[in-house]
mmCIF file of C-alpha atoms in Angstrom:
data_model
loop_
_atom_site.group_PDB
_atom_site.id
_atom_site.type_symbol
_atom_site.label_atom_id
_atom_site.label_comp_id
_atom_site.label_asym_id
_atom_site.label_seq_id
_atom_site.Cartn_x
_atom_site.Cartn_y
_atom_site.Cartn_z
ATOM 1 C CA UNK A 1 8.934 3.730 17.741
ATOM 2 C CA UNK A 2 11.195 1.209 19.134
ATOM 3 C CA UNK A 3 12.454 -1.415 16.834
ATOM 4 C CA UNK A 4 10.964 -4.184 18.733
ATOM 5 C CA UNK A 5 7.196 -2.668 17.139
ATOM 6 C CA UNK A 6 9.443 -2.177 13.792
ATOM 7 C CA UNK A 7 10.302 -5.770 13.863
ATOM 8 C CA UNK A 8 6.206 -6.660 14.745
ATOM 9 C CA UNK A 9 5.266 -4.324 11.787
ATOM 10 C CA UNK A 10 8.127 -6.246 9.230
ATOM 11 C CA UNK A 11 6.417 -9.964 10.674
ATOM 12 C CA UNK A 12 3.230 -9.116 10.086
ATOM 13 C CA UNK A 13 3.937 -7.376 6.501
ATOM 14 C CA UNK A 14 5.894 -10.822 6.314
ATOM 15 C CA UNK A 15 2.461 -12.518 6.851
ATOM 16 C CA UNK A 16 0.382 -11.518 3.775
ATOM 17 C CA UNK A 17 -0.694 -13.988 1.411
ATOM 18 C CA UNK A 18 -3.088 -14.397 -1.601
ATOM 19 C CA UNK A 19 -5.924 -14.445 0.246
ATOM 20 C CA UNK A 20 -8.706 -11.950 0.925
ATOM 21 C CA UNK A 21 -8.878 -12.321 4.765
ATOM 22 C CA UNK A 22 -4.779 -12.274 4.781
ATOM 23 C CA UNK A 23 -4.598 -8.754 3.324
ATOM 24 C CA UNK A 24 -8.186 -7.846 5.778
ATOM 25 C CA UNK A 25 -5.990 -9.374 8.835
ATOM 26 C CA UNK A 26 -3.180 -7.105 8.279
ATOM 27 C CA UNK A 27 -4.830 -4.013 7.205
ATOM 28 C CA UNK A 28 -6.780 -4.357 10.412
ATOM 29 C CA UNK A 29 -3.794 -4.672 12.709
ATOM 30 C CA UNK A 30 -2.171 -2.042 11.010
ATOM 31 C CA UNK A 31 -5.723 0.473 11.257
ATOM 32 C CA UNK A 32 -5.202 -1.026 15.027
ATOM 33 C CA UNK A 33 -1.421 1.400 15.141
ATOM 34 C CA UNK A 34 -2.724 4.070 13.313
ATOM 35 C CA UNK A 35 -1.045 6.648 15.779
ATOM 36 C CA UNK A 36 2.646 5.563 14.225
ATOM 37 C CA UNK A 37 0.870 6.116 10.987
ATOM 38 C CA UNK A 38 4.200 7.869 9.399
ATOM 39 C CA UNK A 39 6.517 4.575 11.028
ATOM 40 C CA UNK A 40 4.220 2.141 9.250
ATOM 41 C CA UNK A 41 4.221 3.555 5.990
ATOM 42 C CA UNK A 42 7.652 3.791 6.059
ATOM 43 C CA UNK A 43 8.294 0.119 6.789
ATOM 44 C CA UNK A 44 5.360 -0.634 4.813
ATOM 45 C CA UNK A 45 7.479 1.242 1.849
ATOM 46 C CA UNK A 46 10.632 -0.739 2.855
ATOM 47 C CA UNK A 47 9.490 -3.887 2.430
ATOM 48 C CA UNK A 48 7.813 -2.955 -0.987
ATOM 49 C CA UNK A 49 11.770 -1.881 -1.904
ATOM 50 C CA UNK A 50 13.191 -5.428 -1.014
ATOM 51 C CA UNK A 51 10.252 -7.450 -2.446
ATOM 52 C CA UNK A 52 9.412 -9.721 -5.295
ATOM 53 C CA UNK A 53 6.850 -8.108 -8.134
ATOM 54 C CA UNK A 54 4.110 -10.478 -6.561
ATOM 55 C CA UNK A 55 4.647 -10.033 -3.471
ATOM 56 C CA UNK A 56 5.120 -6.099 -3.750
ATOM 57 C CA UNK A 57 1.432 -6.190 -5.776
ATOM 58 C CA UNK A 58 -0.007 -8.170 -2.026
ATOM 59 C CA UNK A 59 1.473 -4.961 -0.239
ATOM 60 C CA UNK A 60 -0.028 -2.908 -2.907
ATOM 61 C CA UNK A 61 -3.468 -4.474 -2.007
ATOM 62 C CA UNK A 62 -2.863 -4.177 1.699
ATOM 63 C CA UNK A 63 -2.448 -0.543 1.397
ATOM 64 C CA UNK A 64 -5.706 -0.394 -0.738
ATOM 65 C CA UNK A 65 -7.686 -1.756 2.325
ATOM 66 C CA UNK A 66 -6.258 0.253 4.926
ATOM 67 C CA UNK A 67 -6.641 3.613 2.923
ATOM 68 C CA UNK A 68 -10.326 2.705 1.932
ATOM 69 C CA UNK A 69 -11.259 0.426 5.370
ATOM 70 C CA UNK A 70 -9.182 3.199 7.535
ATOM 71 C CA UNK A 71 -11.539 6.672 5.718
ATOM 72 C CA UNK A 72 -12.598 7.249 8.738
ATOM 73 C CA UNK A 73 -10.918 5.773 11.365
ATOM 74 C CA UNK A 74 -7.502 5.917 10.517
ATOM 75 C CA UNK A 75 -7.481 8.950 7.788
ATOM 76 C CA UNK A 76 -3.673 9.922 8.505
ATOM 77 C CA UNK A 77 -2.809 6.614 6.602
ATOM 78 C CA UNK A 78 -3.864 7.505 3.710
ATOM 79 C CA UNK A 79 -1.581 10.826 3.700
ATOM 80 C CA UNK A 80 1.573 8.318 4.986
ATOM 81 C CA UNK A 81 1.203 6.608 2.230
ATOM 82 C CA UNK A 82 0.344 8.020 -0.502
ATOM 83 C CA UNK A 83 4.132 8.827 -1.589
ATOM 84 C CA UNK A 84 4.896 5.126 -0.404
ATOM 85 C CA UNK A 85 2.677 3.987 -3.191
ATOM 86 C CA UNK A 86 3.680 6.195 -5.936
ATOM 87 C CA UNK A 87 6.941 4.630 -5.019
ATOM 88 C CA UNK A 88 6.209 1.417 -4.936
ATOM 89 C CA UNK A 89 4.113 1.739 -8.185
ATOM 90 C CA UNK A 90 7.469 3.343 -9.968
ATOM 91 C CA UNK A 91 9.096 -0.044 -8.887
ATOM 92 C CA UNK A 92 6.393 -2.331 -10.223
ATOM 93 C CA UNK A 93 6.619 -0.183 -14.095
ATOM 94 C CA UNK A 94 8.837 -2.634 -14.959
ATOM 95 C CA UNK A 95 6.872 -5.927 -14.767
ATOM 96 C CA UNK A 96 3.849 -6.259 -16.847
ATOM 97 C CA UNK A 97 2.869 -9.408 -15.245
ATOM 98 C CA UNK A 98 0.942 -7.575 -12.220
ATOM 99 C CA UNK A 99 0.272 -4.141 -14.113
ATOM 100 C CA UNK A 100 -3.560 -5.358 -15.110
ATOM 101 C CA UNK A 101 -4.036 -5.749 -11.481
ATOM 102 C CA UNK A 102 -2.415 -2.573 -10.049
ATOM 103 C CA UNK A 103 -4.010 -0.554 -12.743
ATOM 104 C CA UNK A 104 -7.718 -1.991 -11.711
ATOM 105 C CA UNK A 105 -6.617 -0.908 -8.040
ATOM 106 C CA UNK A 106 -5.783 2.595 -9.760
ATOM 107 C CA UNK A 107 -8.840 2.759 -11.018
ATOM 108 C CA UNK A 108 -10.866 1.412 -8.108
ATOM 109 C CA UNK A 109 -9.556 4.489 -6.569
ATOM 110 C CA UNK A 110 -10.481 7.230 -8.927
ATOM 111 C CA UNK A 111 -14.478 5.320 -9.158
ATOM 112 C CA UNK A 112 -14.020 5.527 -5.234
ATOM 113 C CA UNK A 113 -12.809 9.255 -5.036
ATOM 114 C CA UNK A 114 -10.139 8.167 -2.711
ATOM 115 C CA UNK A 115 -7.426 10.149 -4.107
ATOM 116 C CA UNK A 116 -7.863 13.760 -5.921
ATOM 117 C CA UNK A 117 -7.342 13.171 -9.894
ATOM 118 C CA UNK A 118 -3.969 14.870 -9.725
ATOM 119 C CA UNK A 119 -2.669 12.162 -7.386
ATOM 120 C CA UNK A 120 -4.227 9.381 -9.713
ATOM 121 C CA UNK A 121 -2.354 10.803 -12.717
ATOM 122 C CA UNK A 122 0.741 10.528 -10.533
ATOM 123 C CA UNK A 123 -0.209 7.171 -9.924
ATOM 124 C CA UNK A 124 -0.251 5.978 -13.498
ATOM 125 C CA UNK A 125 2.519 8.159 -13.961
ATOM 126 C CA UNK A 126 4.752 6.283 -12.057
ATOM 127 C CA UNK A 127 3.588 2.687 -12.962
ATOM 128 C CA UNK A 128 4.107 3.958 -16.927
ATOM 129 C CA UNK A 129 7.970 4.725 -15.690
ATOM 130 C CA UNK A 130 7.297 8.105 -16.326
ATOM 131 C CA UNK A 131 8.111 8.772 -12.706
ATOM 132 C CA UNK A 132 11.125 8.090 -10.300
ATOM 133 C CA UNK A 133 11.368 7.077 -6.913
ATOM 134 C CA UNK A 134 11.387 9.637 -4.542
#
């Protein structure tokens, strides 16, 4: 994947805002480029690492939408994002302000059987600060 596409992914992720429409548009763009799922996930993770806590939450919302909307059209995105999500949760563990919103996302994943129970337990450990970044 060329530097130009990586920059385009960064530019797209930089556009995320608090609106559901923003999250959805970016999610659909990422799903459209599902052939680059591992690279997309890597750029997403890099953005999460450098993000403010508020922006990190928005990026988690984008990942949530990608995984749920792309269940059938882009199943590879889920497996590519899973380890990156764990890292995002570990980074978010030190900020209690956004923890309830992130816990709600994890609960939705459990209610909808998006991830296996073991993965959800790992996510919860990471969010509680009991897991390290890989």
